Tab-separated table of C-alpha atoms in Angstrom:
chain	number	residue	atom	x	y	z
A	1	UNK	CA	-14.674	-7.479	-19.439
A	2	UNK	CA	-16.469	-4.004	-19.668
A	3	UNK	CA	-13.338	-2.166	-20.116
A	4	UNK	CA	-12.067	-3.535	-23.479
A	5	UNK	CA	-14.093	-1.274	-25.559
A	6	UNK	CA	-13.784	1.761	-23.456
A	7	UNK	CA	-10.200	1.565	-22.698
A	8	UNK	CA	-9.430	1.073	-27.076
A	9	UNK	CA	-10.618	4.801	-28.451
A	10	UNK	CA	-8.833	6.100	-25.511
A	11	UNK	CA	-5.784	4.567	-26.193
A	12	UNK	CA	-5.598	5.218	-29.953
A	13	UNK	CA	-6.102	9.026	-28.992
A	14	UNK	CA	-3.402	8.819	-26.573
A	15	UNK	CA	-1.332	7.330	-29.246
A	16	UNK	CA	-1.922	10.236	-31.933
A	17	UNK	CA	-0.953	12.750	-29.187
A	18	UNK	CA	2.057	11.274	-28.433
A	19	UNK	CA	3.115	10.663	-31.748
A	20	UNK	CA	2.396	14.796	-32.385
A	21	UNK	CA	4.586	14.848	-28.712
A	22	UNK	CA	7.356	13.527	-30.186
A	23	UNK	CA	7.473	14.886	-33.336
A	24	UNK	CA	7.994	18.634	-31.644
A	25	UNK	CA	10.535	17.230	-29.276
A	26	UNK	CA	12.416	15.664	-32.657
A	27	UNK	CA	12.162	18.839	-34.336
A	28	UNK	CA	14.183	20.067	-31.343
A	29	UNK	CA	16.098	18.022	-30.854
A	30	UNK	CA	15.005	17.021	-26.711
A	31	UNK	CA	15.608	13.689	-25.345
A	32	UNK	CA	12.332	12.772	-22.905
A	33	UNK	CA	12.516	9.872	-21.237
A	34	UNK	CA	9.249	8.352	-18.930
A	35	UNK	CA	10.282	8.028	-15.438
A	36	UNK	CA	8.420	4.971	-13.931
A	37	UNK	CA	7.766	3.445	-10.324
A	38	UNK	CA	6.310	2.817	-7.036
A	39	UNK	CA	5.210	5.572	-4.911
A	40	UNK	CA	8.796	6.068	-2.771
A	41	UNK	CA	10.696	4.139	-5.219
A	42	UNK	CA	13.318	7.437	-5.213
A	43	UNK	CA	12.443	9.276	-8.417
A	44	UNK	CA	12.621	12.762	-7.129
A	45	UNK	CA	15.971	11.878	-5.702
A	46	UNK	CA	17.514	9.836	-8.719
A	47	UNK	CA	16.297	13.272	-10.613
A	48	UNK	CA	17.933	15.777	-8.917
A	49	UNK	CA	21.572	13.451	-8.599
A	50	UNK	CA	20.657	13.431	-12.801
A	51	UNK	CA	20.473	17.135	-12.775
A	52	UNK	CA	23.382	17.351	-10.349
A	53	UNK	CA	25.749	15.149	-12.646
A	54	UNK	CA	24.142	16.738	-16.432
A	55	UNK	CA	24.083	20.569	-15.463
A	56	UNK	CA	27.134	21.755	-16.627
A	57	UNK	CA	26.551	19.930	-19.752
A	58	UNK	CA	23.049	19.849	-20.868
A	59	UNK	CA	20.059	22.044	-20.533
A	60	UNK	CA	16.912	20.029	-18.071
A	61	UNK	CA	13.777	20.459	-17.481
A	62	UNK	CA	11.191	18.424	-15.307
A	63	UNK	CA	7.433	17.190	-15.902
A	64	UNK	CA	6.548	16.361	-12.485
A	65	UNK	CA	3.467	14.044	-12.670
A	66	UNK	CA	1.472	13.901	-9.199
A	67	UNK	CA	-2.067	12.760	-7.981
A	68	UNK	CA	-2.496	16.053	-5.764
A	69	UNK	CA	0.458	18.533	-4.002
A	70	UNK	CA	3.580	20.021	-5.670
A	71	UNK	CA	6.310	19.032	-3.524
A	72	UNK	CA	8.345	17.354	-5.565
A	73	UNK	CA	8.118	20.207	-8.123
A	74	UNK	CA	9.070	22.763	-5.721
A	75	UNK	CA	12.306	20.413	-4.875
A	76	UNK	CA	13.295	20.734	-8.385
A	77	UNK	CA	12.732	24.204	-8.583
A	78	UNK	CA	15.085	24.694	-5.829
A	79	UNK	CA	17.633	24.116	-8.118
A	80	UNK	CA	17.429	26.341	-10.847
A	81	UNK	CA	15.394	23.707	-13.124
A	82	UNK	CA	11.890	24.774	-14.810
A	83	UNK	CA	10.023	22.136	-13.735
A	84	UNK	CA	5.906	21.862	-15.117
A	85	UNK	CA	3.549	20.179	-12.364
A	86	UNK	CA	0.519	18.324	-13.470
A	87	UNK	CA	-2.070	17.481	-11.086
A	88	UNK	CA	-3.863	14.890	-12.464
A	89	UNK	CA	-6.713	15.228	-9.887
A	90	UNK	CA	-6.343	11.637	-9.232
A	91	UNK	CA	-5.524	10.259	-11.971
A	92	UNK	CA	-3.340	7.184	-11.565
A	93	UNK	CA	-0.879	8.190	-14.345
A	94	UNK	CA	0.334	10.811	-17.561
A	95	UNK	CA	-1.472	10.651	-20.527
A	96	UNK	CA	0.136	12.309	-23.980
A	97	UNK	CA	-2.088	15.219	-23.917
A	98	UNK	CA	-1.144	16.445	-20.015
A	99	UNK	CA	2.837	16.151	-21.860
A	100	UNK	CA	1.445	18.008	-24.546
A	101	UNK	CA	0.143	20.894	-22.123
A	102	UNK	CA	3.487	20.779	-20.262
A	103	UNK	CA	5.587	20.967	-23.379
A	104	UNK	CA	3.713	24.182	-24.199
A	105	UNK	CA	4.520	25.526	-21.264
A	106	UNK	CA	8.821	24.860	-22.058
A	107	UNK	CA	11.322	26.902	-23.797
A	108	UNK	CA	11.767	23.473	-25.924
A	109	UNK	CA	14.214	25.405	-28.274
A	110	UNK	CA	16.556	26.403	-24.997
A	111	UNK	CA	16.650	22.556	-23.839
A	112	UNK	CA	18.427	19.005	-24.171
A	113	UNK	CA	16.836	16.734	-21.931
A	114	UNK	CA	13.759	16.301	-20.448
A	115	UNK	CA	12.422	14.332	-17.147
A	116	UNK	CA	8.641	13.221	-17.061
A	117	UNK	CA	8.676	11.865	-13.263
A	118	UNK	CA	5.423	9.689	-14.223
A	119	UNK	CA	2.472	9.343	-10.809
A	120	UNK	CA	3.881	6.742	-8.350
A	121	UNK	CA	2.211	3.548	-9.509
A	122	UNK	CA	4.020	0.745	-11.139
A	123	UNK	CA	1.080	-0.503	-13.338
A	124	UNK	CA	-1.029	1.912	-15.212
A	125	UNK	CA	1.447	4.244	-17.089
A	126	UNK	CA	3.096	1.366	-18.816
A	127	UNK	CA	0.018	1.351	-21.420
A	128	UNK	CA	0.527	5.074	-22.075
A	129	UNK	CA	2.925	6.332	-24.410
A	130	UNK	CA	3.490	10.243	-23.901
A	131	UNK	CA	6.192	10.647	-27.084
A	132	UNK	CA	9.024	10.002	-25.211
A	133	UNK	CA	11.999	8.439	-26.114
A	134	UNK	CA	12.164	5.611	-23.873
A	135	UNK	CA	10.607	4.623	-20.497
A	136	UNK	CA	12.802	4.031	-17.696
A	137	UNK	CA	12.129	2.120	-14.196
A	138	UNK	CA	13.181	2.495	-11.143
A	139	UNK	CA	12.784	-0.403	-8.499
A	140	UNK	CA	14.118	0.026	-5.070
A	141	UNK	CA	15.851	-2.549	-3.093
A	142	UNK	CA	13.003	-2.558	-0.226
A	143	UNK	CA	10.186	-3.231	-2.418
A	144	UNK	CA	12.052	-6.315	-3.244
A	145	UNK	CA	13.520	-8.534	-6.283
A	146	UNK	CA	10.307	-10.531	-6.962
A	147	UNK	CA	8.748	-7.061	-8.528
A	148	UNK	CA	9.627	-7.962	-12.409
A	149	UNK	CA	7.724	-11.094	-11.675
A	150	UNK	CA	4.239	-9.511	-10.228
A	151	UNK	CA	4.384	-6.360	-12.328
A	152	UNK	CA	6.127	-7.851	-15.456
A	153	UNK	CA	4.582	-5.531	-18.064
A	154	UNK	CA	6.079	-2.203	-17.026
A	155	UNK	CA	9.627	-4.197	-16.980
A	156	UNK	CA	8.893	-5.485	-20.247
A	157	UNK	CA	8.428	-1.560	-21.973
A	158	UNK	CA	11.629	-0.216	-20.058
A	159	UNK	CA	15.165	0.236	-22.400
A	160	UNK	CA	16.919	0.417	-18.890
A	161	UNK	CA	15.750	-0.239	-15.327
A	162	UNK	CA	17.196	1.793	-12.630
A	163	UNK	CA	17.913	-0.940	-9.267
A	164	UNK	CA	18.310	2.208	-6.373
A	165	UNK	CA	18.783	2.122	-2.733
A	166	UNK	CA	21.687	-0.079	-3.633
A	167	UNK	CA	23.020	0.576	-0.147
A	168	UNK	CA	20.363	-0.488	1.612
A	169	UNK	CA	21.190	-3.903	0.114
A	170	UNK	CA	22.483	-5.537	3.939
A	171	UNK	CA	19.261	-4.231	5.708
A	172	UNK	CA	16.562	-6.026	3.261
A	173	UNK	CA	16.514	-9.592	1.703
A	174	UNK	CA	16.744	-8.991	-2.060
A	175	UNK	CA	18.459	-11.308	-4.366
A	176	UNK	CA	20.234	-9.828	-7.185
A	177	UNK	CA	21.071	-12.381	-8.658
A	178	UNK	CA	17.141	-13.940	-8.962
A	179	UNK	CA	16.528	-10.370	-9.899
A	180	UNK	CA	18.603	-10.344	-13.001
A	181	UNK	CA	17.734	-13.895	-14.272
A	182	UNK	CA	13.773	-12.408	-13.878
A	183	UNK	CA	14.528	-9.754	-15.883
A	184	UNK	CA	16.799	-11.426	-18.294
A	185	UNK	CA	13.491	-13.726	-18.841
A	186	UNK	CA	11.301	-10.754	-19.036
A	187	UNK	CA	12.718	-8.585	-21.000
A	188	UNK	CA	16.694	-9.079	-22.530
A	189	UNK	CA	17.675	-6.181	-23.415
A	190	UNK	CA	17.254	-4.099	-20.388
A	191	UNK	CA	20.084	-2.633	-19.095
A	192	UNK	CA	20.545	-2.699	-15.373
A	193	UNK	CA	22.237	0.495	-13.421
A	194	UNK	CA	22.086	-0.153	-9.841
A	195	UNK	CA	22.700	3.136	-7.855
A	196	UNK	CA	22.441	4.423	-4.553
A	197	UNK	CA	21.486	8.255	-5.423
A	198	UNK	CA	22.242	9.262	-1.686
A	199	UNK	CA	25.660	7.563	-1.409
A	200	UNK	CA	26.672	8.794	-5.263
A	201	UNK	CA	26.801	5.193	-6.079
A	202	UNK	CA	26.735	3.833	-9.699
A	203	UNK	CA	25.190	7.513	-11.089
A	204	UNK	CA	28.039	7.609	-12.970
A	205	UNK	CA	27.444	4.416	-15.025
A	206	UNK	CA	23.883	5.623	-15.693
A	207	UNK	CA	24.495	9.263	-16.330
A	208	UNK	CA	26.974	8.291	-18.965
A	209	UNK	CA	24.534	6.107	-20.720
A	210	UNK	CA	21.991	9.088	-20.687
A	211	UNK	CA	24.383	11.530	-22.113
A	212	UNK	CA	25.112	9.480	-24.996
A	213	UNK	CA	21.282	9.148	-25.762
A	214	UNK	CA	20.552	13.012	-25.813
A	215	UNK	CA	24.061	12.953	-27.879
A	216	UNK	CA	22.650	10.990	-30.381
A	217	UNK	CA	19.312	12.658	-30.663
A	218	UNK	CA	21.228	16.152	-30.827
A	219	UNK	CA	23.273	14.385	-33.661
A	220	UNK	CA	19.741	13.150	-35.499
A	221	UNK	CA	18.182	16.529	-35.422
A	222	UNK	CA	21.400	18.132	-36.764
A	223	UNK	CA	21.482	15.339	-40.048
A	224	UNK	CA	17.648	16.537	-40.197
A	225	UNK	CA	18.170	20.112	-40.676
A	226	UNK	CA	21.457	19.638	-42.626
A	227	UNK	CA	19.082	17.612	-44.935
A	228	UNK	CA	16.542	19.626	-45.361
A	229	UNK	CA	18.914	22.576	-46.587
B	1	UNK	CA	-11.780	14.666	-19.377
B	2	UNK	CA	-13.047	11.955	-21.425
B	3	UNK	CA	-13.060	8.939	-18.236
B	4	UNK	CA	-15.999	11.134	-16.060
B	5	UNK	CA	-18.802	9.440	-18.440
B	6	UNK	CA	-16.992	6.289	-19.053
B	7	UNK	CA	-16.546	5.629	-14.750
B	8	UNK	CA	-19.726	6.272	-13.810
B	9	UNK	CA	-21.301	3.708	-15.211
B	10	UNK	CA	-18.771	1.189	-14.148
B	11	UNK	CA	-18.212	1.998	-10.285
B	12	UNK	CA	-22.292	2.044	-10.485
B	13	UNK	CA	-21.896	-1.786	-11.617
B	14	UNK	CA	-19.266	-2.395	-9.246
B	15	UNK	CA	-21.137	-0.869	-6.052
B	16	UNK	CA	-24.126	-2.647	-6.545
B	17	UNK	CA	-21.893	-6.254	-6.935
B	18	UNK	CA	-19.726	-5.077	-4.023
B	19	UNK	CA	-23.090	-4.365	-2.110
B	20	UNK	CA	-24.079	-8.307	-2.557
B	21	UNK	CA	-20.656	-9.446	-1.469
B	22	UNK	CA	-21.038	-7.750	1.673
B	23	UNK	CA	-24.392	-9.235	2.309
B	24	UNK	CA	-22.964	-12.556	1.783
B	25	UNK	CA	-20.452	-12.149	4.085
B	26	UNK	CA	-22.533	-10.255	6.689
B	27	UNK	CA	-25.174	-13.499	6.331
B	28	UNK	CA	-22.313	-15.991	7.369
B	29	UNK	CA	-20.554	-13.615	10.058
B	30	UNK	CA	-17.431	-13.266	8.182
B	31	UNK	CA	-15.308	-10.038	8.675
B	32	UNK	CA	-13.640	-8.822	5.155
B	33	UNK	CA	-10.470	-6.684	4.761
B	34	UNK	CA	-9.164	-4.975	1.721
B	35	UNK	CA	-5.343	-4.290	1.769
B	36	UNK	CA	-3.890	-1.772	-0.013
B	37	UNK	CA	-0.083	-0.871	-0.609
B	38	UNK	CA	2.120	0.024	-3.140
B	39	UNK	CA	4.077	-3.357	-4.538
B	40	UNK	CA	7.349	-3.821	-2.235
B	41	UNK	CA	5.541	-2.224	0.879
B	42	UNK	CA	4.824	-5.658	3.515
B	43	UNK	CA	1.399	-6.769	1.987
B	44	UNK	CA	1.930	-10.462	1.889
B	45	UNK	CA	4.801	-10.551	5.498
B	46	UNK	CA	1.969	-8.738	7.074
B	47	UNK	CA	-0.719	-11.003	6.045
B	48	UNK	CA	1.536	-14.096	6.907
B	49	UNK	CA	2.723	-12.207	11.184
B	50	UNK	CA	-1.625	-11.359	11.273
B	51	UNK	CA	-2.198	-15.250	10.436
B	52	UNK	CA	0.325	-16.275	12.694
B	53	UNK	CA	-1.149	-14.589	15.546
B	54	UNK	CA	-4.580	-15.387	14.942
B	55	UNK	CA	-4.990	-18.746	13.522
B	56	UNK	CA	-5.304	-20.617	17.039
B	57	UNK	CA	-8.388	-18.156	17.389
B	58	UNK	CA	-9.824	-17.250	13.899
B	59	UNK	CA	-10.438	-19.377	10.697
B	60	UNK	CA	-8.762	-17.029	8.017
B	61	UNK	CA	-8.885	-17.127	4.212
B	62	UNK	CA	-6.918	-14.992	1.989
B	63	UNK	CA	-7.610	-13.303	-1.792
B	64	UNK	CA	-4.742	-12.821	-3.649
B	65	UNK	CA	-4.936	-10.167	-6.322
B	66	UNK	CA	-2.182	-9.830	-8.423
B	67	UNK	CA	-1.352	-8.406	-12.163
B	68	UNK	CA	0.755	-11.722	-12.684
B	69	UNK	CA	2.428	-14.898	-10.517
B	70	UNK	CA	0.891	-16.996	-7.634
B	71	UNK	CA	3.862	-16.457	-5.621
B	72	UNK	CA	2.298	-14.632	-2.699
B	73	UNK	CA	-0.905	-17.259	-3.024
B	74	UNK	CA	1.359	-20.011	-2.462
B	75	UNK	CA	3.486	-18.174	0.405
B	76	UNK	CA	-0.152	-18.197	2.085
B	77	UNK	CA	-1.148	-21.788	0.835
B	78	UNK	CA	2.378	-23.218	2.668
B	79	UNK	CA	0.830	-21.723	6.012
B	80	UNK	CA	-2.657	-24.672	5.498
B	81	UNK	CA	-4.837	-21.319	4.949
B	82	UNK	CA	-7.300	-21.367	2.198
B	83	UNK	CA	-5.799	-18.617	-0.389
B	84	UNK	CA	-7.960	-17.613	-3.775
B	85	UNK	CA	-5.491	-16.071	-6.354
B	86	UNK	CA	-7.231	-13.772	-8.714
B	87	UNK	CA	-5.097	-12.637	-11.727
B	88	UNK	CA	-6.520	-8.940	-13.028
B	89	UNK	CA	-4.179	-9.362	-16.259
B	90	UNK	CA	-2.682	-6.496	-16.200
B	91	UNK	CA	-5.976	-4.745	-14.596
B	92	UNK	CA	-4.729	-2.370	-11.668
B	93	UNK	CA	-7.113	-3.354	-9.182
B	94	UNK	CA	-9.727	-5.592	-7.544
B	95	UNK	CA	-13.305	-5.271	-8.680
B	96	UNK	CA	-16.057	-6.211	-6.941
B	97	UNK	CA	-16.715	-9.009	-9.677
B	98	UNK	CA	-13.564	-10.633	-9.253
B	99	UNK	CA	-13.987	-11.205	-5.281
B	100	UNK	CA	-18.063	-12.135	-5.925
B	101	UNK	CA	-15.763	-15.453	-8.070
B	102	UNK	CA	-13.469	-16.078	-5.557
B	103	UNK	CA	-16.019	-15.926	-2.796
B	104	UNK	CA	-17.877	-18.615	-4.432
B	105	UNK	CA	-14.878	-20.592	-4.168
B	106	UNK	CA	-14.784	-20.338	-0.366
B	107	UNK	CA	-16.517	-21.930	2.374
B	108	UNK	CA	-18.377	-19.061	3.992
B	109	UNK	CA	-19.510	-20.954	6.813
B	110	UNK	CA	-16.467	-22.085	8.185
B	111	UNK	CA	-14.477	-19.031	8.355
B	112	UNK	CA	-14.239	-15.633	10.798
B	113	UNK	CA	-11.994	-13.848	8.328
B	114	UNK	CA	-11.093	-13.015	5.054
B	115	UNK	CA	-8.009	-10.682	4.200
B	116	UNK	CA	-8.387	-9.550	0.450
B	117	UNK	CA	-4.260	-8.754	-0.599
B	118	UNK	CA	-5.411	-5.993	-3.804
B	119	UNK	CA	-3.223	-5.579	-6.322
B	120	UNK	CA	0.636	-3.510	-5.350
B	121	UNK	CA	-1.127	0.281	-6.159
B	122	UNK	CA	-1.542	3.377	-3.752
B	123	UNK	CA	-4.235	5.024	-6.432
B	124	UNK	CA	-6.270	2.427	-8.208
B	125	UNK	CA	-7.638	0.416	-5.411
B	126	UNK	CA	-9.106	3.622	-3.702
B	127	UNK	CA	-12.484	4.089	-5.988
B	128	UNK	CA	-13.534	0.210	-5.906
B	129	UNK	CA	-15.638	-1.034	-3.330
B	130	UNK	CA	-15.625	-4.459	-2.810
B	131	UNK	CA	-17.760	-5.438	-0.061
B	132	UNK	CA	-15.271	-5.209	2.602
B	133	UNK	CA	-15.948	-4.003	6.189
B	134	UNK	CA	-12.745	-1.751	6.092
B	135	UNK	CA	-9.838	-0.456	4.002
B	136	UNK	CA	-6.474	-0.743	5.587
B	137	UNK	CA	-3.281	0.621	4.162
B	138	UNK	CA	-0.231	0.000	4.309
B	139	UNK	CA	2.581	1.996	4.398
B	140	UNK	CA	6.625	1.399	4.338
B	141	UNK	CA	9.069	3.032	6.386
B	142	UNK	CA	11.406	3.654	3.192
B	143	UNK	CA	8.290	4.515	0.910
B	144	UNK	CA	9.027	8.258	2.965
B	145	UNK	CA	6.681	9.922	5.316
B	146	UNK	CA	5.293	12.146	2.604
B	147	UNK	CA	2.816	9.987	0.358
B	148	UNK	CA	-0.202	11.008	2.528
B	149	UNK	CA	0.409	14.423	0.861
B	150	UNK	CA	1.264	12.947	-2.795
B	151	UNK	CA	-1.488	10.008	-2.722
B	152	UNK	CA	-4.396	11.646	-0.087
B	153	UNK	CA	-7.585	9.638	-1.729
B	154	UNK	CA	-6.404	6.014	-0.273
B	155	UNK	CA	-5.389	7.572	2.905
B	156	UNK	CA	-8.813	9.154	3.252
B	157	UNK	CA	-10.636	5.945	2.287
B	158	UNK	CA	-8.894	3.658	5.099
B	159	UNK	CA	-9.954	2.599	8.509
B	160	UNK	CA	-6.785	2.082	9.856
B	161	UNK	CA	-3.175	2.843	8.560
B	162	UNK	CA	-0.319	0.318	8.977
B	163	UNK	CA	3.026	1.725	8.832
B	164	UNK	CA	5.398	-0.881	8.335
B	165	UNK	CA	9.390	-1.997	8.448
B	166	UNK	CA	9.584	0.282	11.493
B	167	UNK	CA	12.744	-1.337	12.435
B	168	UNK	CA	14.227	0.604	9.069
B	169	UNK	CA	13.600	4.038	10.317
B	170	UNK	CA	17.562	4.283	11.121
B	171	UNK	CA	17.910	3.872	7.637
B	172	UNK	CA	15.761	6.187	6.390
B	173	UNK	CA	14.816	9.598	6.603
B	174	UNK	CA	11.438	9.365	7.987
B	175	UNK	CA	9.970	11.815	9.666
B	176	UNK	CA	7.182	10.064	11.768
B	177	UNK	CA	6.007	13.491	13.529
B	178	UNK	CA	5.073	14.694	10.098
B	179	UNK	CA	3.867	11.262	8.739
B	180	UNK	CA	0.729	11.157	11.885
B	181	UNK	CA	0.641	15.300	11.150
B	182	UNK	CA	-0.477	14.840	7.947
B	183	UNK	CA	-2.983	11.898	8.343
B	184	UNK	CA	-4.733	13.687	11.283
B	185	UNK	CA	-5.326	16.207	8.641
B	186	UNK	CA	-6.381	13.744	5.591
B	187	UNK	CA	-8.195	11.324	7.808
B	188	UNK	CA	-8.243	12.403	11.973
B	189	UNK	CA	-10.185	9.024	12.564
B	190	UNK	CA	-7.525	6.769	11.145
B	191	UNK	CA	-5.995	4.659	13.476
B	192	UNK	CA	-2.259	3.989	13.416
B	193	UNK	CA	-0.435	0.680	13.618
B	194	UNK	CA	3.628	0.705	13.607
B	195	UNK	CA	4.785	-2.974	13.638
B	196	UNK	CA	7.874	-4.347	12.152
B	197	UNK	CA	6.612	-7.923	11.003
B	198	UNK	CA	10.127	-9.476	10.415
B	199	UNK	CA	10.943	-8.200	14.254
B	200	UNK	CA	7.632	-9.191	15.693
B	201	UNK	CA	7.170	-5.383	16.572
B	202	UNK	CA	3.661	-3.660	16.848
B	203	UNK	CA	1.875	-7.267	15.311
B	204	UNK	CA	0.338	-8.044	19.112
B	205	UNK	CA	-1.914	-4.677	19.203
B	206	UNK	CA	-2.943	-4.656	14.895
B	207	UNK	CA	-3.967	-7.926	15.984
B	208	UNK	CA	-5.791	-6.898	18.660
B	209	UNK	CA	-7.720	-4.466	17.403
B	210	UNK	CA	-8.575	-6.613	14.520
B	211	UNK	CA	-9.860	-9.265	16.554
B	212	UNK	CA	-12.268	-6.997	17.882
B	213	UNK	CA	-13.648	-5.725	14.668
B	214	UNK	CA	-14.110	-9.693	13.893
B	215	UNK	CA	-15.738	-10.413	17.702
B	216	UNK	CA	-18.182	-7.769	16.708
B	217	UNK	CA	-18.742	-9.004	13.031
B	218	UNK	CA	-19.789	-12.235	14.629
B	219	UNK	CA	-22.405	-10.678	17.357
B	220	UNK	CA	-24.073	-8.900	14.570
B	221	UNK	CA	-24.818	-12.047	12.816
B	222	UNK	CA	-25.680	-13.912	16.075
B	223	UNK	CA	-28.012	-11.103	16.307
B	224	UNK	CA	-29.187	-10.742	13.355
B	225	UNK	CA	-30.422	-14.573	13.688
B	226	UNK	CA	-31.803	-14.360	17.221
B	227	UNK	CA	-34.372	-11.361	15.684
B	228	UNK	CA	-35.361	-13.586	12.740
B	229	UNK	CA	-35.616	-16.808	14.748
């Protein structure tokens, strides 16, 4: 096992950067939450319904994490969002001190909320953390409800796992129910918001859960200050 | 960029095992495959319609690489086909190492093929030589007909491309025209295969074509012996 004492320094690095990651987005007062999934999984798309739904409200902004090209970027951009690309030159997922560039790059005082689409792959940035305030996963319906089973750590770091292409649920032979008992094994207090991003499906359910997170960090950083008076 | 002196040294390692794999296998006649796909995209139903079609003709072993589970090793196993399940714990790849154990757990001499399943990842897989004769990835009709753009180094690396649920392209907003567009530019020798393994679609020429690359594996060897006879 070469890669024990190699992959250790690395990590702890990681971990000191992220640490000084979240710290500035406390100070702040900006939710981040770690987007996390398969290549095709619907990221970009659950994003943009987020943005869609949180607009009005809250102030975004997008980390778009991608192995080469900027198209997903450029989609955000589209709509009025900053949005900081990383090319990690291949790179198979964020690290804390790519967040760290990005967050540089943000008008952190100006925002509420924001997005790190991680690199499509469902196993290597579940070791990473990058500061944020939780990692989320998305799993789509035709990748199929075994997933939690052969990929069980990235399920086991996620506060909420996002079930999308709920609609496609008649075409493909996924069991929800085996699906849910998996993860209730795995990992028990995952929440579960199945959504269909396309059909405006169950973004409801999850954008209210979101809102009350960047509600609560709002309300930390405001006890902070008042504190420190 | 910290990982440049760390990698070296290991793909050097892993080359030089991979490189004594594929004499092994070249020694015996036996063609090698290394499949790569993001989790969710066919690997395993693929492997299964490929068996199907070629067991009457072709002794075939599988290697099963997986983070976790045995459950595609014993979807295999239920078929009467040797399968070797490798479990990377929580490693995002195959090495060459790992296969060098499971070919040792194989009887060389009896078989024409062996279909290496690497772990569900569209980035990891890409730098590790194993021994194989080819690369083949696979790619799914809802994964979207963009991830030769977003993930170009696997795409480069493979042989042949498999594009798979093809009878979901109703359901999805793939763009095929753009999807062979963009691999003639990434890779303009990679050969396409659309097949829909759940509707039998497109198996009868991947076959084909793979029988071929095994027919010549096995004149090479015969060959190779008639010169040292």
């Amino acid at each position: 096992m070469t890669e024990i004492p190699i992959a250790k320094p690395i990590l702890d690095l990681n971990d000191r950067l992220a640490a000084a990651n979240r710290a500035l987005l406390d100070s702040h007062g900006v939710f981040m939450l770690d987007l996390i999934a398969s290549p095709g999984a619907g990221k970009t798309t659950t994003i943009l319904a987020t943005i869609a739904a949180l607009r009005d409200t809250y102030s975004v902004a997008v980390i778009e994490g991608d192995i080469a090209s900027d198209v997903d970027a450029r989609k955000i951009k589209e709509q009025g969002i900053p949005a900081v690309q990383i090319n990690t030159g291949g790179i198979c997922h964020l690290e804390a001190r790519m967040i760290s560039q990005a967050l540089d790059a943000l008008d952190l005082d100006s925002l509420d909320l924001i997005i790190v689409e991680n690199v499509g792959n469902l196993v290597c940035p579940t070791d990473f953390y990058l500061g944020e305030d939780c990692k989320i996963v998305i799993l789509s319906v035709p990748e199929g409800h075994d997933k939690p089973l052969k990929y069980p750590g990235v399920f086991q770091v996620a506060q909420a796992i996002i079930l999308s292409k709920i609609d496609t649920m008649p075409v493909f032979d996924f069991d929800e129910r085996q699906f849910r008992s998996d993860i209730e094994h795995i990992n028990p207090h995952a929440l579960i918001f199945p959504i269909s991003a396309t059909k405006d499906h169950g973004v409801k359910t999850w954008v209210r859960w979101l809102s009350e997170q960047i509600e609560q960090k709002r309300r930390m950083k405001a006890k902070t200050a008042h504190e420190t008076e």
